[in-house]
Amino acid sequence: MKNGLYSVHLHMTDGVQGRDSSVLVLRDGLLIGGGPHYWSIGAYTVGEGTWKGYLSTNQHTPFSDPFVRPLFAGQEVTSGFSGTFSGDEAEVFGTVLVGTRSMSFQATLKWLADA
């Protein structure tokens, strides 16, 4: 994984309905980012074409639509992930524990710029 600004497109798996798009800055094993409703901070390690890490996420702004329910119920959660990368793109699979419920997700990242 090269340092820089990445777009992130995430969707929940295992029958859970949910998705999000955001940005992350990856720099020397640390990552920080967010979007219109959530912020995230974490760390990662890199292998030969693989990477893994963790990400703590919390909601900073409520949704304006009263019918939208936040996946994480407005609480801070930590996710573990692992995946692969090549060139300017990466893919990860991960799990987040929300209370006593485990939820899986898949995300794709695309490098946008040096940061």
Short mmCIF file of C-alpha atoms in Angstrom, two decimals:
data_model
loop_
_atom_site.label_atom_id
_atom_site.label_comp_id
_atom_site.label_asym_id
_atom_site.label_seq_id
_atom_site.Cartn_x
_atom_site.Cartn_y
_atom_site.Cartn_z
CA MET A 1 0.00 0.00 0.00
CA LYS A 2 1.40 3.34 -0.92
CA ASN A 3 0.87 6.41 1.23
CA GLY A 4 -1.88 8.73 0.10
CA LEU A 5 -5.53 9.62 -0.06
CA TYR A 6 -7.92 6.76 -0.93
CA SER A 7 -11.62 6.59 -1.75
CA VAL A 8 -13.40 3.80 0.13
CA HIS A 9 -16.60 2.05 -0.90
CA LEU A 10 -17.89 -0.34 1.75
CA HIS A 11 -20.87 -2.64 1.87
CA MET A 12 -22.04 -4.95 4.59
CA THR A 13 -22.32 -8.66 3.85
CA ASP A 14 -24.06 -11.68 5.41
CA GLY A 15 -27.54 -10.29 4.77
CA VAL A 16 -27.01 -6.98 6.59
CA GLN A 17 -28.20 -4.01 4.52
CA GLY A 18 -25.75 -1.13 4.66
CA ARG A 19 -23.12 0.72 2.69
CA ASP A 20 -20.94 3.77 2.96
CA SER A 21 -18.43 5.79 0.97
CA SER A 22 -15.66 7.83 2.52
CA VAL A 23 -11.99 8.71 2.23
CA LEU A 24 -8.94 7.47 4.14
CA VAL A 25 -5.42 8.82 4.35
CA LEU A 26 -2.86 6.04 4.71
CA ARG A 27 0.56 7.08 5.95
CA ASP A 28 3.32 4.75 7.17
CA GLY A 29 1.07 2.25 8.95
CA LEU A 30 -1.53 4.71 10.25
CA LEU A 31 -4.85 5.62 8.72
CA ILE A 32 -7.36 8.38 9.35
CA GLY A 33 -10.45 9.42 7.48
CA GLY A 34 -14.18 9.77 7.34
CA GLY A 35 -17.17 11.05 5.48
CA PRO A 36 -20.33 13.08 6.07
CA HIS A 37 -21.44 11.03 9.10
CA TYR A 38 -18.47 8.98 10.42
CA TRP A 39 -14.80 9.38 11.31
CA SER A 40 -12.25 6.56 11.47
CA ILE A 41 -8.72 6.07 12.79
CA GLY A 42 -6.56 2.98 12.87
CA ALA A 43 -3.38 1.19 11.89
CA TYR A 44 -2.23 -1.37 9.35
CA THR A 45 0.70 -3.58 8.39
CA VAL A 46 1.77 -4.55 4.89
CA GLY A 47 3.02 -7.87 3.50
CA GLU A 48 3.81 -8.97 -0.05
CA GLY A 49 0.62 -7.84 -1.82
CA THR A 50 -1.41 -8.19 1.39
CA TRP A 51 -2.33 -5.93 4.26
CA LYS A 52 -4.26 -6.11 7.52
CA GLY A 53 -5.22 -3.82 10.34
CA TYR A 54 -7.89 -2.34 12.53
CA LEU A 55 -10.11 0.72 12.35
CA SER A 56 -12.07 2.48 15.10
CA THR A 57 -15.15 4.26 13.78
CA ASN A 58 -17.71 6.60 15.35
CA GLN A 59 -20.54 8.80 14.16
CA HIS A 60 -19.88 12.55 14.28
CA THR A 61 -23.10 13.84 12.64
CA PRO A 62 -26.63 12.42 12.86
CA PHE A 63 -28.50 11.44 9.70
CA SER A 64 -31.04 14.03 8.55
CA ASP A 65 -33.49 11.33 7.40
CA PRO A 66 -35.36 9.96 10.45
CA PHE A 67 -35.89 6.64 8.66
CA VAL A 68 -32.16 5.95 8.27
CA ARG A 69 -30.79 3.83 11.11
CA PRO A 70 -27.04 3.98 11.74
CA LEU A 71 -25.48 0.50 11.50
CA PHE A 72 -23.44 1.01 14.64
CA ALA A 73 -26.29 2.53 16.70
CA GLY A 74 -24.28 5.71 17.25
CA GLN A 75 -21.54 3.95 19.24
CA GLU A 76 -17.81 3.69 18.62
CA VAL A 77 -16.83 0.33 17.15
CA THR A 78 -13.57 -1.32 16.13
CA SER A 79 -13.18 -3.40 12.99
CA GLY A 80 -10.49 -5.85 12.02
CA PHE A 81 -9.69 -6.30 8.34
CA SER A 82 -7.36 -8.07 5.93
CA GLY A 83 -7.04 -7.97 2.19
CA THR A 84 -4.94 -7.56 -0.90
CA PHE A 85 -3.59 -4.66 -2.95
CA SER A 86 -2.07 -4.09 -6.35
CA GLY A 87 -1.10 -0.79 -7.93
CA ASP A 88 -3.62 1.89 -6.99
CA GLU A 89 -6.37 -0.44 -5.72
CA ALA A 90 -7.04 -2.59 -2.67
CA GLU A 91 -9.77 -4.82 -1.35
CA VAL A 92 -10.46 -5.80 2.25
CA PHE A 93 -12.78 -8.09 4.14
CA GLY A 94 -13.46 -7.43 7.79
CA THR A 95 -15.61 -7.84 10.83
CA VAL A 96 -17.00 -5.29 13.26
CA LEU A 97 -18.44 -6.10 16.67
CA VAL A 98 -21.48 -3.96 17.53
CA GLY A 99 -22.54 -4.79 21.07
CA THR A 100 -22.76 -8.58 20.95
CA ARG A 101 -23.44 -8.77 17.21
CA SER A 102 -20.69 -9.48 14.70
CA MET A 103 -21.13 -7.94 11.24
CA SER A 104 -18.98 -8.58 8.16
CA PHE A 105 -18.09 -6.11 5.43
CA GLN A 106 -16.22 -5.83 2.16
CA ALA A 107 -14.54 -2.64 0.97
CA THR A 108 -12.66 -1.47 -2.09
CA LEU A 109 -10.11 1.32 -1.97
CA LYS A 110 -8.76 3.40 -4.83
CA TRP A 111 -5.72 5.65 -4.54
CA LEU A 112 -6.61 9.27 -5.39
CA ALA A 113 -3.57 11.42 -4.58
CA ASP A 114 -0.43 11.85 -2.52
CA ALA A 115 -1.22 13.10 0.94
#
